[in-house]
Amino acid sequence: MDAEKLEQFRQLLQEEMKALLSEADKTVQEMGDDASHFPDPTDRATQESDRTFELRIRDRERKLANKVREALERIDDGSYGICEDCGGEISEARLKARPVTTQCIDCKIEAEEKEKRL
Ligand SMILES: [Zn+2]
């Protein structure tokens, strides 16, 4: 995949990460404000963002955020867009629809078929 396209996917993934983090913020607000445990505002900001990410974000979002983070790492290490099962290229259309995917459509279908047979 060329660098320009990789940048597009990086932006897509970063947008998704932002959306997840703003969801996480909402969760934090819903869970009540115990940020007063950290009276120093700088301290509080740091603590709050760590805790938001590590502890408070809802499970589904945390899993997705991890996938997004892994996808961003794959962009950095050059393995993005390559199927982890067959080593083939994942189609751009598929990546656009699901930028965190690690399988090409053929392997995905095969995996789903296998699951059905079990
Ligand atoms: Zn594959």
XYZ file of N, CA and C and ligand atoms in Angstrom:
355
model
N 0.855 -1.209 0.000
C 0.000 0.000 0.000
C 0.882 1.248 0.000
N 0.524 2.232 -0.798
C 1.421 3.396 -0.826
C 1.205 4.331 0.370
N 2.192 5.172 0.583
C 2.241 6.001 1.787
C 1.012 6.901 1.917
N 0.549 7.392 0.783
C -0.592 8.309 0.816
C -1.849 7.608 1.336
N -2.039 6.385 0.852
C -3.207 5.620 1.299
C -3.085 5.250 2.766
N -1.885 4.885 3.164
C -1.663 4.563 4.570
C -2.019 5.752 5.457
N -1.649 6.942 4.998
C -1.979 8.162 5.759
C -3.491 8.324 5.883
N -4.196 8.012 4.786
C -5.658 8.112 4.830
C -6.235 7.167 5.880
N -5.701 5.965 5.908
C -6.196 5.002 6.903
C -5.795 5.412 8.308
N -4.612 5.995 8.429
C -4.186 6.473 9.742
C -5.175 7.523 10.259
N -5.549 8.430 9.358
C -6.503 9.464 9.770
C -7.855 8.871 10.145
N -8.290 7.922 9.336
C -9.548 7.229 9.605
C -9.532 6.592 10.997
N -8.428 5.928 11.305
C -8.283 5.242 12.587
C -8.193 6.235 13.737
N -7.504 7.343 13.470
C -7.387 8.359 14.530
C -8.744 9.003 14.822
N -9.549 9.194 13.760
C -10.912 9.700 13.947
C -11.719 8.734 14.814
N -11.563 7.465 14.512
C -12.291 6.457 15.262
C -11.865 6.457 16.726
N -10.570 6.617 16.949
C -10.049 6.679 18.309
C -10.634 7.876 19.052
N -10.700 9.021 18.361
C -11.273 10.222 18.975
C -12.723 9.993 19.376
N -13.475 9.362 18.475
C -14.882 9.089 18.755
C -15.010 8.177 19.970
N -14.123 7.185 20.050
C -14.152 6.264 21.189
C -13.830 6.989 22.484
N -12.865 7.893 22.410
C -12.478 8.622 23.615
C -13.584 9.555 24.072
N -14.310 10.138 23.141
C -15.385 11.028 23.566
C -16.530 10.205 24.150
N -16.726 9.001 23.660
C -17.667 8.074 24.295
C -17.222 7.776 25.722
N -15.936 7.554 25.865
C -15.385 7.240 27.184
C -15.607 8.396 28.149
N -15.453 9.621 27.644
C -15.699 10.803 28.475
C -17.126 10.822 28.985
N -18.038 10.473 28.080
C -19.441 10.419 28.461
C -19.643 9.401 29.564
N -18.986 8.263 29.422
C -19.088 7.219 30.440
C -18.616 7.747 31.783
N -17.506 8.465 31.747
C -16.955 9.030 32.970
C -17.966 9.963 33.628
N -18.604 10.809 32.823
C -19.585 11.735 33.374
C -20.780 10.991 33.953
N -21.197 9.947 33.238
C -22.318 9.149 33.723
C -21.991 8.482 35.049
N -20.720 8.132 35.204
C -20.313 7.419 36.407
C -20.086 8.351 37.588
N -20.295 9.627 37.389
C -20.148 10.577 38.480
C -18.741 11.138 38.528
N -18.643 12.281 39.179
C -17.366 12.988 39.164
C -16.623 12.755 40.464
N -15.667 11.840 40.432
C -14.815 11.705 41.614
C -13.409 12.222 41.310
N -13.343 13.096 40.326
C -12.066 13.687 39.945
C -11.513 14.569 41.064
N -12.364 14.926 42.016
C -11.926 15.761 43.136
C -10.874 15.060 43.997
N -10.678 13.763 43.754
C -9.587 13.073 44.450
C -8.215 13.619 44.065
N -8.186 14.310 42.949
C -6.915 14.851 42.470
C -7.007 16.364 42.424
N -6.694 17.016 43.550
C -6.922 18.453 43.645
C -6.085 19.301 42.688
N -4.886 18.855 42.355
C -4.053 19.609 41.416
C -4.593 19.416 39.998
N -4.954 20.507 39.339
C -5.608 20.362 38.030
C -4.748 19.646 36.980
N -3.438 19.869 36.998
C -2.558 19.221 36.021
C -2.539 17.726 36.286
N -2.322 17.421 37.559
C -2.339 16.050 38.023
C -3.629 15.360 37.632
N -4.693 16.101 37.866
C -6.016 15.563 37.634
C -6.204 15.209 36.159
N -5.758 16.125 35.295
C -5.914 15.893 33.864
C -5.200 14.615 33.438
N -3.961 14.462 33.927
C -3.194 13.274 33.573
C -3.860 12.023 34.113
N -4.152 12.064 35.390
C -4.805 10.932 36.036
C -6.083 10.578 35.296
N -6.822 11.622 34.994
C -8.128 11.408 34.403
C -8.019 10.734 33.035
N -7.057 11.191 32.218
C -6.984 10.593 30.889
C -6.490 9.147 30.974
N -5.546 8.872 31.878
C -5.089 7.491 32.065
C -6.239 6.595 32.515
N -6.922 7.088 33.515
C -7.986 6.269 34.103
C -9.110 6.098 33.099
N -9.393 7.155 32.361
C -10.430 7.065 31.351
C -10.125 5.919 30.429
N -8.875 5.871 30.009
C -8.509 4.873 29.035
C -8.434 3.500 29.645
N -7.781 3.384 30.768
C -7.481 2.061 31.307
C -8.643 1.438 32.079
N -9.388 2.251 32.756
C -10.338 1.679 33.704
C -11.803 1.948 33.390
N -12.056 3.130 32.898
C -13.447 3.546 32.915
C -14.185 3.330 31.621
N -13.437 3.286 30.567
C -14.036 3.108 29.268
C -14.801 1.769 29.285
N -15.939 1.780 28.689
C -16.709 0.542 28.692
C -15.978 -0.556 27.923
N -16.265 -1.769 28.304
C -15.516 -2.906 27.795
C -15.478 -2.982 26.277
N -16.614 -2.829 25.653
C -16.691 -2.926 24.206
C -15.793 -1.878 23.554
N -15.874 -0.673 24.116
C -15.071 0.412 23.567
C -13.594 0.198 23.816
N -13.288 -0.377 24.971
C -11.885 -0.635 25.261
C -11.308 -1.638 24.265
N -12.101 -2.672 23.974
C -11.645 -3.667 23.004
C -11.447 -3.047 21.634
N -12.422 -2.223 21.253
C -12.314 -1.588 19.947
C -11.134 -0.615 19.913
N -10.975 0.122 21.005
C -9.852 1.062 21.079
C -8.518 0.320 20.960
N -8.445 -0.861 21.563
C -7.223 -1.667 21.428
C -6.990 -2.078 19.985
N -8.069 -2.461 19.316
C -7.945 -2.836 17.908
C -7.483 -1.657 17.065
N -8.044 -0.495 17.368
C -7.645 0.698 16.622
C -6.169 0.990 16.871
N -5.755 0.845 18.131
C -4.363 1.105 18.476
C -3.435 0.115 17.760
N -3.856 -1.155 17.723
C -3.051 -2.159 17.024
C -2.959 -1.861 15.529
N -4.088 -1.424 14.977
C -4.088 -1.091 13.546
C -3.114 0.056 13.280
N -3.116 1.047 14.179
C -2.177 2.172 14.030
C -0.734 1.685 14.129
N -0.503 0.707 15.001
C 0.847 0.132 15.112
C 1.240 -0.593 13.830
N 0.262 -1.265 13.230
C 0.562 -1.972 11.974
C 0.891 -0.989 10.852
N 0.232 0.173 10.898
C 0.584 1.201 9.914
C 2.044 1.600 10.109
N 2.425 1.760 11.378
C 3.808 2.165 11.669
C 4.826 1.095 11.288
N 4.487 -0.177 11.532
C 5.503 -1.205 11.252
C 5.387 -1.788 9.837
N 4.446 -1.255 9.058
C 4.380 -1.634 7.644
C 3.583 -2.892 7.341
N 2.886 -3.428 8.356
C 2.126 -4.657 8.092
C 0.634 -4.384 7.909
N 0.283 -3.115 7.875
C -1.138 -2.777 7.745
C -1.676 -3.189 6.371
N -2.886 -3.760 6.375
C -3.513 -4.125 5.107
C -3.109 -5.490 4.609
N -2.324 -6.211 5.439
C -1.908 -7.557 5.061
C -2.639 -8.558 5.959
N -3.222 -9.548 5.309
C -4.006 -10.544 6.041
C -3.103 -11.354 6.957
N -3.522 -11.463 8.237
C -2.665 -12.190 9.193
C -2.731 -13.696 8.976
N -3.740 -14.165 8.238
C -3.857 -15.601 8.000
C -3.100 -16.057 6.758
N -3.348 -15.388 5.630
C -2.763 -15.890 4.382
C -1.625 -14.996 3.870
N -1.430 -13.857 4.511
C -0.356 -12.965 4.083
C -0.666 -12.176 2.819
N -1.889 -12.328 2.318
C -2.304 -11.587 1.129
C -2.757 -10.176 1.477
N -2.972 -9.371 0.449
C -3.427 -8.006 0.708
C -4.926 -7.984 0.975
N -5.311 -7.184 1.960
C -6.729 -6.976 2.234
C -7.210 -5.864 1.304
N -8.358 -6.060 0.678
C -8.817 -5.061 -0.293
C -9.097 -3.720 0.390
N -8.871 -2.656 -0.355
C -9.090 -1.324 0.201
C -10.532 -1.094 0.601
N -11.441 -1.636 -0.211
C -12.862 -1.472 0.088
C -13.179 -2.061 1.458
N -12.589 -3.225 1.722
C -12.807 -3.879 3.011
C -12.184 -3.067 4.150
N -10.996 -2.551 3.900
C -10.338 -1.749 4.938
C -11.110 -0.462 5.222
N -11.691 0.097 4.169
C -12.466 1.329 4.374
C -13.695 1.055 5.222
N -14.319 -0.088 4.962
C -15.514 -0.442 5.720
C -15.160 -0.822 7.156
N -14.006 -1.420 7.322
C -13.600 -1.917 8.646
C -12.091 -1.784 8.792
N -11.654 -0.567 9.108
C -10.208 -0.286 9.096
C -9.394 -1.089 10.110
N -10.040 -1.697 11.111
C -9.266 -2.456 12.109
C -9.114 -3.927 11.734
N -9.658 -4.307 10.588
C -9.648 -5.728 10.234
C -8.233 -6.269 10.031
N -8.038 -7.552 10.375
C -6.725 -8.176 10.200
C -6.795 -9.350 9.229
N -7.984 -9.564 8.646
C -8.148 -10.693 7.722
C -8.713 -10.219 6.399
N -8.263 -10.838 5.310
C -8.865 -10.558 4.017
C -10.243 -11.217 3.983
N -11.033 -10.819 3.001
C -12.422 -11.292 2.965
C -12.483 -12.819 2.847
N -11.588 -13.411 2.067
C -11.605 -14.873 1.889
C -11.362 -15.595 3.209
N -10.363 -15.133 3.954
C -10.057 -15.763 5.240
C -11.178 -15.528 6.247
N -11.769 -14.344 6.166
C -12.878 -14.026 7.070
C -14.050 -14.972 6.817
N -14.376 -15.148 5.534
C -15.484 -16.036 5.173
C -15.165 -17.460 5.614
N -13.941 -17.866 5.352
C -13.524 -19.208 5.735
C -13.654 -19.410 7.249
N -13.209 -18.421 8.014
C -13.288 -18.503 9.475
C -14.745 -18.589 9.927
N -15.609 -17.817 9.261
C -17.023 -17.848 9.634
C -17.663 -19.183 9.277
N -17.269 -19.720 8.119
C -17.784 -21.036 7.712
C -17.367 -22.098 8.722
N -16.137 -22.036 9.137
C -15.615 -22.994 10.109
C -16.428 -22.925 11.395
N -16.699 -21.681 11.817
C -17.455 -21.480 13.043
C -18.847 -22.112 12.926
N -19.441 -21.939 11.745
C -20.779 -22.481 11.517
C -20.786 -24.005 11.587
N -19.686 -24.576 11.081
C -19.615 -26.040 11.045
C -19.413 -26.640 12.440
N -18.841 -25.861 13.322
C -18.559 -26.383 14.661
C -19.851 -26.651 15.451
Zn -6.309 -13.954 3.978
